[in-house]
Tab-separated table of C-alpha atoms in Angstrom:
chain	number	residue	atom	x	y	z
H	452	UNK	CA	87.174	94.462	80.392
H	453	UNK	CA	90.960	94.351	81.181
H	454	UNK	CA	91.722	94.098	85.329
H	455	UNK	CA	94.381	96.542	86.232
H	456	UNK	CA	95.165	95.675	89.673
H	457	UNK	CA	96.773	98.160	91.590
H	458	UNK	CA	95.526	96.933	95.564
H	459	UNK	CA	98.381	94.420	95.928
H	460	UNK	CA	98.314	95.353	99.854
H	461	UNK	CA	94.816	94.751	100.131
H	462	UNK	CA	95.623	91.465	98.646
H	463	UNK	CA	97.168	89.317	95.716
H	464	UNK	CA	96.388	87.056	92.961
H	465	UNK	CA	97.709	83.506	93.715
H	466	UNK	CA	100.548	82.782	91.792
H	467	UNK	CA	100.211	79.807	89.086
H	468	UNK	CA	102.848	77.963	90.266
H	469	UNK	CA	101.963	78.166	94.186
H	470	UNK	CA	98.522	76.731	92.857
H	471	UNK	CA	100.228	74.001	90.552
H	472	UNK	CA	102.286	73.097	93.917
H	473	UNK	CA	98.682	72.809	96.101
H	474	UNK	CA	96.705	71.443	93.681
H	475	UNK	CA	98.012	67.313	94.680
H	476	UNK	CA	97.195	67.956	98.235
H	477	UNK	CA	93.569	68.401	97.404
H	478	UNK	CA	93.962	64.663	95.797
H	479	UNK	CA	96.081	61.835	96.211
H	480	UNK	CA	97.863	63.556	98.996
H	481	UNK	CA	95.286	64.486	101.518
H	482	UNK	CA	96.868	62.321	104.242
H	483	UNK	CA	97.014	64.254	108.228
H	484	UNK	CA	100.831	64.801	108.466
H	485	UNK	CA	99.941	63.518	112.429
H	486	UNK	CA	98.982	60.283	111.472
H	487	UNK	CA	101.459	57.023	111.948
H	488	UNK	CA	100.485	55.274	108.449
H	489	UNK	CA	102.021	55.871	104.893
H	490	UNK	CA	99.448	58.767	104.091
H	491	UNK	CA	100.403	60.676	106.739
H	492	UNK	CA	104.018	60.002	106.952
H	493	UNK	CA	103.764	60.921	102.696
H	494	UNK	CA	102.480	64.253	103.739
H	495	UNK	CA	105.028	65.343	106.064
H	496	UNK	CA	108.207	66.033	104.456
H	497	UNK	CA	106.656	68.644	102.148
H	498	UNK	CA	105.615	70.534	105.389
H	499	UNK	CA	109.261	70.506	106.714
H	500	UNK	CA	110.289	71.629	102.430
H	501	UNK	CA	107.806	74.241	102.859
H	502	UNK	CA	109.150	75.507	106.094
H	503	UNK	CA	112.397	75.357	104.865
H	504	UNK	CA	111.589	77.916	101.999
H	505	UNK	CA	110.113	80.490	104.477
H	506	UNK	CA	112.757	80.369	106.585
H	507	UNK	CA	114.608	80.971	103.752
H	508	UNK	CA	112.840	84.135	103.059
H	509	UNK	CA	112.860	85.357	106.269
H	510	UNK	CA	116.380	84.798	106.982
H	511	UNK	CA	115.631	82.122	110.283
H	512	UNK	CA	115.618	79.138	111.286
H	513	UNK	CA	112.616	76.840	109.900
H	514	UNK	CA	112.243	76.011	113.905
H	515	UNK	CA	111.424	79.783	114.415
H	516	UNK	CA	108.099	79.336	112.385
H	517	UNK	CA	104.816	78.801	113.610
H	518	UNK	CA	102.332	78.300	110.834
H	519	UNK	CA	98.263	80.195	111.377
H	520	UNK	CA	95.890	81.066	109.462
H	521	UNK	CA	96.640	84.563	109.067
H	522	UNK	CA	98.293	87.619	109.448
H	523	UNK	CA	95.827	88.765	112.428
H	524	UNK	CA	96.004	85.364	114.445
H	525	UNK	CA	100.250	86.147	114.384
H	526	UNK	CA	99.565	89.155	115.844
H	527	UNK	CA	97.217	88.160	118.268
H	528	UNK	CA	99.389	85.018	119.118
H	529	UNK	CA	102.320	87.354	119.795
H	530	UNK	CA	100.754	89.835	121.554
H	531	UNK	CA	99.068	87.486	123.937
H	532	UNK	CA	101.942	85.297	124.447
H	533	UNK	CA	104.173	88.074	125.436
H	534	UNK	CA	101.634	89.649	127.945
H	535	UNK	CA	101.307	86.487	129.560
H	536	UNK	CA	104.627	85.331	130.321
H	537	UNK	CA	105.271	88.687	131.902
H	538	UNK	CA	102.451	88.983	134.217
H	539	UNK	CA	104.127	91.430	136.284
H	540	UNK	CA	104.961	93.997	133.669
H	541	UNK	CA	101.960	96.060	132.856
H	542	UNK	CA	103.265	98.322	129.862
H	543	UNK	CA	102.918	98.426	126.361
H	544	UNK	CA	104.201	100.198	123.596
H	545	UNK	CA	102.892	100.526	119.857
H	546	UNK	CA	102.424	103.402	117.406
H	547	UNK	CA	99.387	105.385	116.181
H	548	UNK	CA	99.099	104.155	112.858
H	549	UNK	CA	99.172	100.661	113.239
H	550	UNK	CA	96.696	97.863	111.691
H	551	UNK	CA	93.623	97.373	113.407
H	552	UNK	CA	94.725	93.927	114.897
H	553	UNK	CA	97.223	95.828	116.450
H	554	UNK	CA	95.214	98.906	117.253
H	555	UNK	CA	91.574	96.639	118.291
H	556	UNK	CA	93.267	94.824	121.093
H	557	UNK	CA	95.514	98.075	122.545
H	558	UNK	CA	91.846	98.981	123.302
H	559	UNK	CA	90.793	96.004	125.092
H	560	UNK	CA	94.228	96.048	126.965
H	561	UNK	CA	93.360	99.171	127.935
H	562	UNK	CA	90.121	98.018	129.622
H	563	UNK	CA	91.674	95.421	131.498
H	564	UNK	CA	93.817	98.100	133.349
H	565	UNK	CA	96.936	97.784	131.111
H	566	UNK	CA	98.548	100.908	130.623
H	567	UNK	CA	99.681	101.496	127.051
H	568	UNK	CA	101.929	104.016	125.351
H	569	UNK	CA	100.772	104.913	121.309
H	570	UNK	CA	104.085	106.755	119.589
H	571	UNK	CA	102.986	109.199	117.424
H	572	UNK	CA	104.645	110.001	113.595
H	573	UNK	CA	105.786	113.024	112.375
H	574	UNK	CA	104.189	114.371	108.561
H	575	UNK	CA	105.957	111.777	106.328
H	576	UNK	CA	104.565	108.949	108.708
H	577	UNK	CA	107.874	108.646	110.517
H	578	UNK	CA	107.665	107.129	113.714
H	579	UNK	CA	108.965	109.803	116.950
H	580	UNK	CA	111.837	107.833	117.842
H	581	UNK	CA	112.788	110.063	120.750
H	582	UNK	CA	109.183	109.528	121.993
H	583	UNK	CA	109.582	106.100	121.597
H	584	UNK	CA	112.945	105.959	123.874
H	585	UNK	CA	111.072	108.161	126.452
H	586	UNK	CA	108.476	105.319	126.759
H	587	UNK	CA	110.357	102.034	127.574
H	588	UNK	CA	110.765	101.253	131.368
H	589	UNK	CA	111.073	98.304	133.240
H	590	UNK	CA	107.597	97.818	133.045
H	591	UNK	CA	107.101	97.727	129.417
H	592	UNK	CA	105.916	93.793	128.555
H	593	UNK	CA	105.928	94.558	125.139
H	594	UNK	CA	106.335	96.388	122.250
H	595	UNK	CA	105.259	96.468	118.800
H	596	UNK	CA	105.053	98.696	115.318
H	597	UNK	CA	104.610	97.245	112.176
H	598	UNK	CA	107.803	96.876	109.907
H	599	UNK	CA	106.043	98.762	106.860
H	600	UNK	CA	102.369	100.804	107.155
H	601	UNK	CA	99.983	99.344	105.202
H	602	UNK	CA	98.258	102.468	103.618
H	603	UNK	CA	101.070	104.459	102.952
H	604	UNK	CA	104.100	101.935	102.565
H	605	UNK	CA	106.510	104.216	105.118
H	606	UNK	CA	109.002	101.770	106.327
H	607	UNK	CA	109.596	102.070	110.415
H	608	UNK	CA	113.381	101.176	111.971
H	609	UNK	CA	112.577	97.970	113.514
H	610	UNK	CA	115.478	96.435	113.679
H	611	UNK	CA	117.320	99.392	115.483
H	612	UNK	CA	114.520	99.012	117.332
H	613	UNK	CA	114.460	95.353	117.945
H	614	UNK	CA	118.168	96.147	119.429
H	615	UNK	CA	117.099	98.753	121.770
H	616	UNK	CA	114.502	96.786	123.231
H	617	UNK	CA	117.078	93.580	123.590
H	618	UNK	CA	119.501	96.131	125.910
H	619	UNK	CA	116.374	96.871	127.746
H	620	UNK	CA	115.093	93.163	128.240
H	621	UNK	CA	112.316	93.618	126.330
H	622	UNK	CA	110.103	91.716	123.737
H	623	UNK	CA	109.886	93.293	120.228
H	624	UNK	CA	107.303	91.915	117.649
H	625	UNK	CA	106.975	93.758	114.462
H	626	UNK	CA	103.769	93.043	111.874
H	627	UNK	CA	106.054	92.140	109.075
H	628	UNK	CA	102.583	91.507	106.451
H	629	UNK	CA	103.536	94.060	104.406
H	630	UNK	CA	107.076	94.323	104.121
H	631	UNK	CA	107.599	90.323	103.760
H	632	UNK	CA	108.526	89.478	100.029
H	633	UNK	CA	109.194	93.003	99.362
H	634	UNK	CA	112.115	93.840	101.027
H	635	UNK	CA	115.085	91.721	102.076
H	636	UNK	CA	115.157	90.291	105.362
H	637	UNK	CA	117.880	88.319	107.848
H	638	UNK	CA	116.107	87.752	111.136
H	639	UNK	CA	119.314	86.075	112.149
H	640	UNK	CA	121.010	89.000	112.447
H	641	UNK	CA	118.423	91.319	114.058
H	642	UNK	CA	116.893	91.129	117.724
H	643	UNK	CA	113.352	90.810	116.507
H	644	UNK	CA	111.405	88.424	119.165
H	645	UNK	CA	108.545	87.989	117.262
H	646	UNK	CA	107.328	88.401	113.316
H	647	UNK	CA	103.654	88.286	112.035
H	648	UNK	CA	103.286	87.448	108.072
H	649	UNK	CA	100.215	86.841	105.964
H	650	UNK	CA	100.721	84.585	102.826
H	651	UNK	CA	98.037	86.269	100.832
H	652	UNK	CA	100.064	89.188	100.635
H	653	UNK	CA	102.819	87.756	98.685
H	654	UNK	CA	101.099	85.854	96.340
H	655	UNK	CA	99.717	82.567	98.644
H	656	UNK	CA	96.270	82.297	99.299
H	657	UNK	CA	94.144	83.540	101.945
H	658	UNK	CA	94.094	81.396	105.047
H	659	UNK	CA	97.523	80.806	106.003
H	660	UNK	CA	99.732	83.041	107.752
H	661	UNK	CA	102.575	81.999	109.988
H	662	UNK	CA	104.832	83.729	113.068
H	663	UNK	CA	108.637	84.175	113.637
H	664	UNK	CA	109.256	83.112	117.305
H	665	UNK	CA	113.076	83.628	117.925
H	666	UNK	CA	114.859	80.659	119.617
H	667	UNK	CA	114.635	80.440	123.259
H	668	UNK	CA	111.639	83.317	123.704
H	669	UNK	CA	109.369	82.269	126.805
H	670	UNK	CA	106.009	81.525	124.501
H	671	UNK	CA	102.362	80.521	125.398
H	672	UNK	CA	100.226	79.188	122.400
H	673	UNK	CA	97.233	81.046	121.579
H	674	UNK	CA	95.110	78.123	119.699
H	675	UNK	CA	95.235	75.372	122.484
H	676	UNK	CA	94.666	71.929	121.316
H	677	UNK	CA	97.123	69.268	120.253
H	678	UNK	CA	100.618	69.331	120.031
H	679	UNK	CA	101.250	70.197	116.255
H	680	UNK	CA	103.978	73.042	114.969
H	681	UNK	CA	106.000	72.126	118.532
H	682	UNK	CA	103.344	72.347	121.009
H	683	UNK	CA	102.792	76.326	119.581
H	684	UNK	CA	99.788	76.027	117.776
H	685	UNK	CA	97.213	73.458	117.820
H	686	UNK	CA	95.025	72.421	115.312
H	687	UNK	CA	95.707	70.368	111.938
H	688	UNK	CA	98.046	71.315	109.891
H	689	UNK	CA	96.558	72.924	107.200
H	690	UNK	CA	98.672	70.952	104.579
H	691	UNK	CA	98.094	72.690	101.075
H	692	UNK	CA	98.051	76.074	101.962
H	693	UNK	CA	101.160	75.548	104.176
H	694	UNK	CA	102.306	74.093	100.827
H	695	UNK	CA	101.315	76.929	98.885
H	696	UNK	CA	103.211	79.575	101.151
H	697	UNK	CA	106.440	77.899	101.256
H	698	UNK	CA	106.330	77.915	97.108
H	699	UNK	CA	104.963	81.586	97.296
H	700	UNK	CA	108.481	82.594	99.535
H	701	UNK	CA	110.109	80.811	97.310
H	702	UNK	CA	109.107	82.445	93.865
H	703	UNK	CA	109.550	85.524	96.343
H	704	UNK	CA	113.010	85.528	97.297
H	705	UNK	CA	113.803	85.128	93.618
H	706	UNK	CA	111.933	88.281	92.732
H	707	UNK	CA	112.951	90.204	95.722
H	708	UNK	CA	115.614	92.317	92.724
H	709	UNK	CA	112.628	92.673	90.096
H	710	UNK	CA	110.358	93.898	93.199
H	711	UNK	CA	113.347	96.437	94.297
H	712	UNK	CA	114.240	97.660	90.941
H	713	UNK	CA	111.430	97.327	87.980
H	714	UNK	CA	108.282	97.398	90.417
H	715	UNK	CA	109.846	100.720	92.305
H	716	UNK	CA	110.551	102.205	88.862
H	717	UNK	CA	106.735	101.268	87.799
H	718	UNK	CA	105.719	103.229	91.005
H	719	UNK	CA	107.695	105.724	90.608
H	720	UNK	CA	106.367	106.377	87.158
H	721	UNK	CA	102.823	106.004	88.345
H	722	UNK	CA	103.259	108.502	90.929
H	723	UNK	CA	105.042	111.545	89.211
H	724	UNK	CA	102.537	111.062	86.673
H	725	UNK	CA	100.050	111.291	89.310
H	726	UNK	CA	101.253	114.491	90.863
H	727	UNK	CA	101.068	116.178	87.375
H	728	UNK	CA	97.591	116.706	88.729
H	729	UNK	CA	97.069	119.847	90.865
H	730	UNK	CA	96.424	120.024	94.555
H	731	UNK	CA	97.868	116.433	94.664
H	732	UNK	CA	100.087	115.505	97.248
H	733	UNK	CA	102.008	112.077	98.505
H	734	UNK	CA	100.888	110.956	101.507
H	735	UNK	CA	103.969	109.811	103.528
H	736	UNK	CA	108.013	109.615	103.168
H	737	UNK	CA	109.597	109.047	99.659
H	738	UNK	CA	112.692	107.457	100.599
H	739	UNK	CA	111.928	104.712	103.256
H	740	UNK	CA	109.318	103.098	102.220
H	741	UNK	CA	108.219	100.099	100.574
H	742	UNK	CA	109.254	99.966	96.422
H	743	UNK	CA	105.435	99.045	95.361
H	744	UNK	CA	103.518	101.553	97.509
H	745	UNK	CA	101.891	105.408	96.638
H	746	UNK	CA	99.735	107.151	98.504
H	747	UNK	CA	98.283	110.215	96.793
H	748	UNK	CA	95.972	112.559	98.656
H	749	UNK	CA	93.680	114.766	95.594
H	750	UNK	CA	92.500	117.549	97.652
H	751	UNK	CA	88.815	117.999	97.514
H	752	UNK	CA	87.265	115.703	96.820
H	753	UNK	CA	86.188	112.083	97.678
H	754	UNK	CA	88.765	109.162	97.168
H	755	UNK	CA	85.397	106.345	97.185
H	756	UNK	CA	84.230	108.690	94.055
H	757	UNK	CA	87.708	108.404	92.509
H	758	UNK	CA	88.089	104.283	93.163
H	759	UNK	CA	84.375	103.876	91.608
H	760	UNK	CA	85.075	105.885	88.473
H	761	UNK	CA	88.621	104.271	88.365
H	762	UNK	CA	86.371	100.496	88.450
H	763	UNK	CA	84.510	101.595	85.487
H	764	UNK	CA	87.923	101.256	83.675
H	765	UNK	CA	88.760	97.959	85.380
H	766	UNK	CA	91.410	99.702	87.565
H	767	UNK	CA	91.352	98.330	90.989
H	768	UNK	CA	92.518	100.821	93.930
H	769	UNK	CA	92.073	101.402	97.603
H	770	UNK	CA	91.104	104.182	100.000
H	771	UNK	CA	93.381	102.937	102.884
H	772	UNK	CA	93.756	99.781	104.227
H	773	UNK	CA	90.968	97.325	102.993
H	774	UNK	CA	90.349	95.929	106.840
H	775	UNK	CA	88.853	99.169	107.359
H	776	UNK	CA	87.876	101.193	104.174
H	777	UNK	CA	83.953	100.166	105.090
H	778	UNK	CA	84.291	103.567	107.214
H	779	UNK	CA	83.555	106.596	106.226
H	780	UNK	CA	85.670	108.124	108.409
H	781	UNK	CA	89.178	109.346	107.312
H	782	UNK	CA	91.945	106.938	107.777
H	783	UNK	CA	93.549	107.127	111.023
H	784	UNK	CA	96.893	106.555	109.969
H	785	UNK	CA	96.776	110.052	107.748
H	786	UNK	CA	95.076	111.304	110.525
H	787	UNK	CA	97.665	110.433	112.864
H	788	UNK	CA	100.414	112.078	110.307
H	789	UNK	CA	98.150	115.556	110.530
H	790	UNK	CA	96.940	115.232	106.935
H	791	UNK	CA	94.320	117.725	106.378
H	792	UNK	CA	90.897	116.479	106.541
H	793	UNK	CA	90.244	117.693	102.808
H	794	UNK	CA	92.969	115.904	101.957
H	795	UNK	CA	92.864	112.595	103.732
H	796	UNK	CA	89.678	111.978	102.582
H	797	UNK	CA	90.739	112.195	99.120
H	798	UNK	CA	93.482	109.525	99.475
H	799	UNK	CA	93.752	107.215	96.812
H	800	UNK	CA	96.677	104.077	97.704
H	801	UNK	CA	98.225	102.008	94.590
H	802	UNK	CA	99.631	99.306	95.562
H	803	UNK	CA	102.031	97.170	93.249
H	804	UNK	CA	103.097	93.862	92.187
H	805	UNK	CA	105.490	92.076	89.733
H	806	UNK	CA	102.549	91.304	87.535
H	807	UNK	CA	101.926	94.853	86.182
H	808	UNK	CA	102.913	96.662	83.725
H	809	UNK	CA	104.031	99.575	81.901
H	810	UNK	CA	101.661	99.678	79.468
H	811	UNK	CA	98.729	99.436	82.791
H	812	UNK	CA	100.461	102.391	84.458
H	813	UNK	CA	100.252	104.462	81.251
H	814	UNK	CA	96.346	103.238	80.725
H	815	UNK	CA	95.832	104.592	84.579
H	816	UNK	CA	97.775	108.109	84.069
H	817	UNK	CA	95.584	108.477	80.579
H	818	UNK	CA	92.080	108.208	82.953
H	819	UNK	CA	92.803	109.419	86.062
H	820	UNK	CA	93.136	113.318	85.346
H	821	UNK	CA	89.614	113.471	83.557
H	822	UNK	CA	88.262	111.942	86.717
H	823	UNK	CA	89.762	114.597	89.094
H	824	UNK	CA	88.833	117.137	87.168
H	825	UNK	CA	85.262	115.928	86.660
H	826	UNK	CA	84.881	115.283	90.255
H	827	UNK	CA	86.320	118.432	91.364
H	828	UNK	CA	83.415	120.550	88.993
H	829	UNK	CA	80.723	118.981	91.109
H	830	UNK	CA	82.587	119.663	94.655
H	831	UNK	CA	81.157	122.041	96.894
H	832	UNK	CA	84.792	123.432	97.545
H	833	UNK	CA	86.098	123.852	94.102
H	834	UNK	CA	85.674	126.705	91.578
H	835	UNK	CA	86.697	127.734	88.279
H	836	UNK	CA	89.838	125.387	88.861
H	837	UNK	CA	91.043	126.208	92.400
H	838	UNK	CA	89.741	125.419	95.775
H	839	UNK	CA	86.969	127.761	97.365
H	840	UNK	CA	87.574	130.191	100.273
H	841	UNK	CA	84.956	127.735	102.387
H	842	UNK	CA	87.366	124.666	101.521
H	843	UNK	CA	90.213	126.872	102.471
H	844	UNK	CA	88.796	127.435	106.295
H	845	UNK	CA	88.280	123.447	106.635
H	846	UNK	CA	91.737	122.442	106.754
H	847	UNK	CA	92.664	122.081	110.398
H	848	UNK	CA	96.669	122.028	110.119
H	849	UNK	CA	99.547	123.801	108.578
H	850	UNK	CA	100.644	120.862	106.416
H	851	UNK	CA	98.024	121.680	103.452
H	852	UNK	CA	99.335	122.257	99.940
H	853	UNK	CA	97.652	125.077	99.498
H	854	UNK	CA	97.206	127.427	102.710
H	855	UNK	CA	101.232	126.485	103.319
């Protein structure tokens, strides 16, 4: 059976070439870059070519980057570092629909008598930016929203932003995972402080991950140990996957126009198809937002019961972000936006890549309306084709596409 992968947030396939470029470092070339003799010193320049091609990406200097081994670590590393330089400054601001290595240790800051400020977002996932202006003082340590949400693709204004918190003397750090390799990017010319990015999302394997630390930001390591990436991040370099990232920015940048113009067309297509289907509604706003993101709330029914019907075709989908779609609770992002329950629990997200296809999206939009409607005759709230007065007293806002 044919895989028709549409969960390129939750992750992605590693590009052929970015495994062609690791492959030698699992061989002949599996010297520590630390060491003083030939195999180390043989090692090393490909770690400077690979941060060169990042920075690239990113729009930085390769000195700005910090390699980890993930997304999550960046996160924490920035988070941590900025709430320990400032000791005096007690404050932080993020959003309510951020990732749950954002959200996770808001909660334990909270505990140890930090006092933090969660912006909320309007319907399309917009973030309150009037709310947000209210909140900054001359306490705040630090703040930090994500650059583009991972379940719904709504891109935030980080970089206006990034220059408000600059005026204000304080430290922005945006969790750039989604949004890198999707949409351009010149850190040079923005205020961002800090940048988290995950390789496996653009096409690099799982494992590596790497942060954007602006020149001349006061900066406490996270992973103490020896004095590899500048003193920033200890630990061995982890050569092939380091490798592997800098080739996967690479191949990025130069599909950066096919991921802005084809892909968005692809999931464009996708989604008006989709919303052929009654009751079906997009989750999120239509304009800023990432070009390979939909998410499409079918009210009424179950989204895990769509996904496992959709598997039996080979059609690979996601709930919500795939860090927490092990819950059977509603996401918190849609939540958070005031989607009704019976329709955030029906959210389906489809998630793009430059690997698919039109003839895949056309496959999907032939199976997915027999599925709805199947699902739908066995619901407790639907009826002879339209939603039952019982369904109709469980939404608990005005936003629903039917009651409004």
């Amino acid at each position: 059976m044919k895989t028709i992968y549409f969960d390129n947030n939750a992750t992605t396939q590693v590009d052929p070439q970015v495994f062609e470029a690791m492959e030698p470092f699992f061989k002949d070339l599996y010297g520590n870059p630390s060491s003083m003799h030939h195999k180390g010193g043989e090692v090393a320049p490909y770690i400077r070519e690979a941060r060169r091609k990042l920075s690239s990406l990113l729009g930085c200097e390769p000195e700005e980057i910090v390699y980890t081994s993930c997304g999550t670590e960046s996160d924490n590393t920035a988070l941590w570092s900025a709430i320990r330089t400032q000791p005096d400054r007690k404050h932080l601001i993020t959003s309510r629909v951020e990732h749950s290595a954002i959200v996770n240790n808001v909660t334990l800051l909270r505990r140890l008598g930090y006092r933090v400020t969660e912006v909320g977002v309007d319907r399309q996932g917009r973030l309150d930016m009037e709310e947000f202006k209210r909140a900054l003082t001359p306490e705040t340590a630090l703040v930090s929203f994500h650059w583009a949400n991972n379940e719904t693709g709504v891109v935030f204004p980080v970089e206006e932003i990034a220059g408000m918190c600059h005026e204000r003397g304080v430290v922005f750090h945006t969790d750039a995972v989604q949004a890198v390799g999707k949409i351009p990017m010149n850190l040079r010319e923005s205020k961002i402080s800090m940048l988290s990015l995950a390789g496996h999302k653009l096409h690099a394997p799982k494992g590596i991950g790497a942060l954007y630390v602006r020149q001349g930001l006061k900066f406490l390591p996270f992973m103490v140990g020896g004095h590899q990436e500048r003193n920033r991040r200890g630990g061995t370099e982890n050569v092939p996957y380091i490798v592997g990232l800098g080739k996967a920015a690479e191949l990025a940048e130069a599909r950066l126009g096919e991921e802005n113009s084809r892909v968005r067309a692809l999931r464009d297509r996708l989604e008006e198809g989709l919303l052929k289907i009654p009751y079906s509604i997009v989750n999120g706003d239509r304009v800023n937002r990432l070009p390979n993101t939909t998410n499409i709330s079918f009210e009424y029914i179950e989204g895990e019961s769509i996904l496992f019907h959709l598997s039996h075709f080979g059609i690979c989908a996601s709930s919500g972000s795939a860090c927490t779609s092990g819950s059977l609770e509603p996401s918190h992002v849609l939540r958070a936006m005031g989607v009704p329950f019976t329709a955030a629990h029906g959210s389906i997200r489809l998630s793009l890549c430059t690997y698919n296809t039109d003839e895949e999206v056309d496959f999907t939009l032939g199976k997915f309306p027999p599925i709805v409607e199947k699902l739908r005759a066995l619901s407790p709230f639907w009826k002879d084709g339209a939603p039952t007065d019982s369904a109709l007293l469980t939404c608990d806002t005005d936003s629903c596409s039917v009651c409004s």
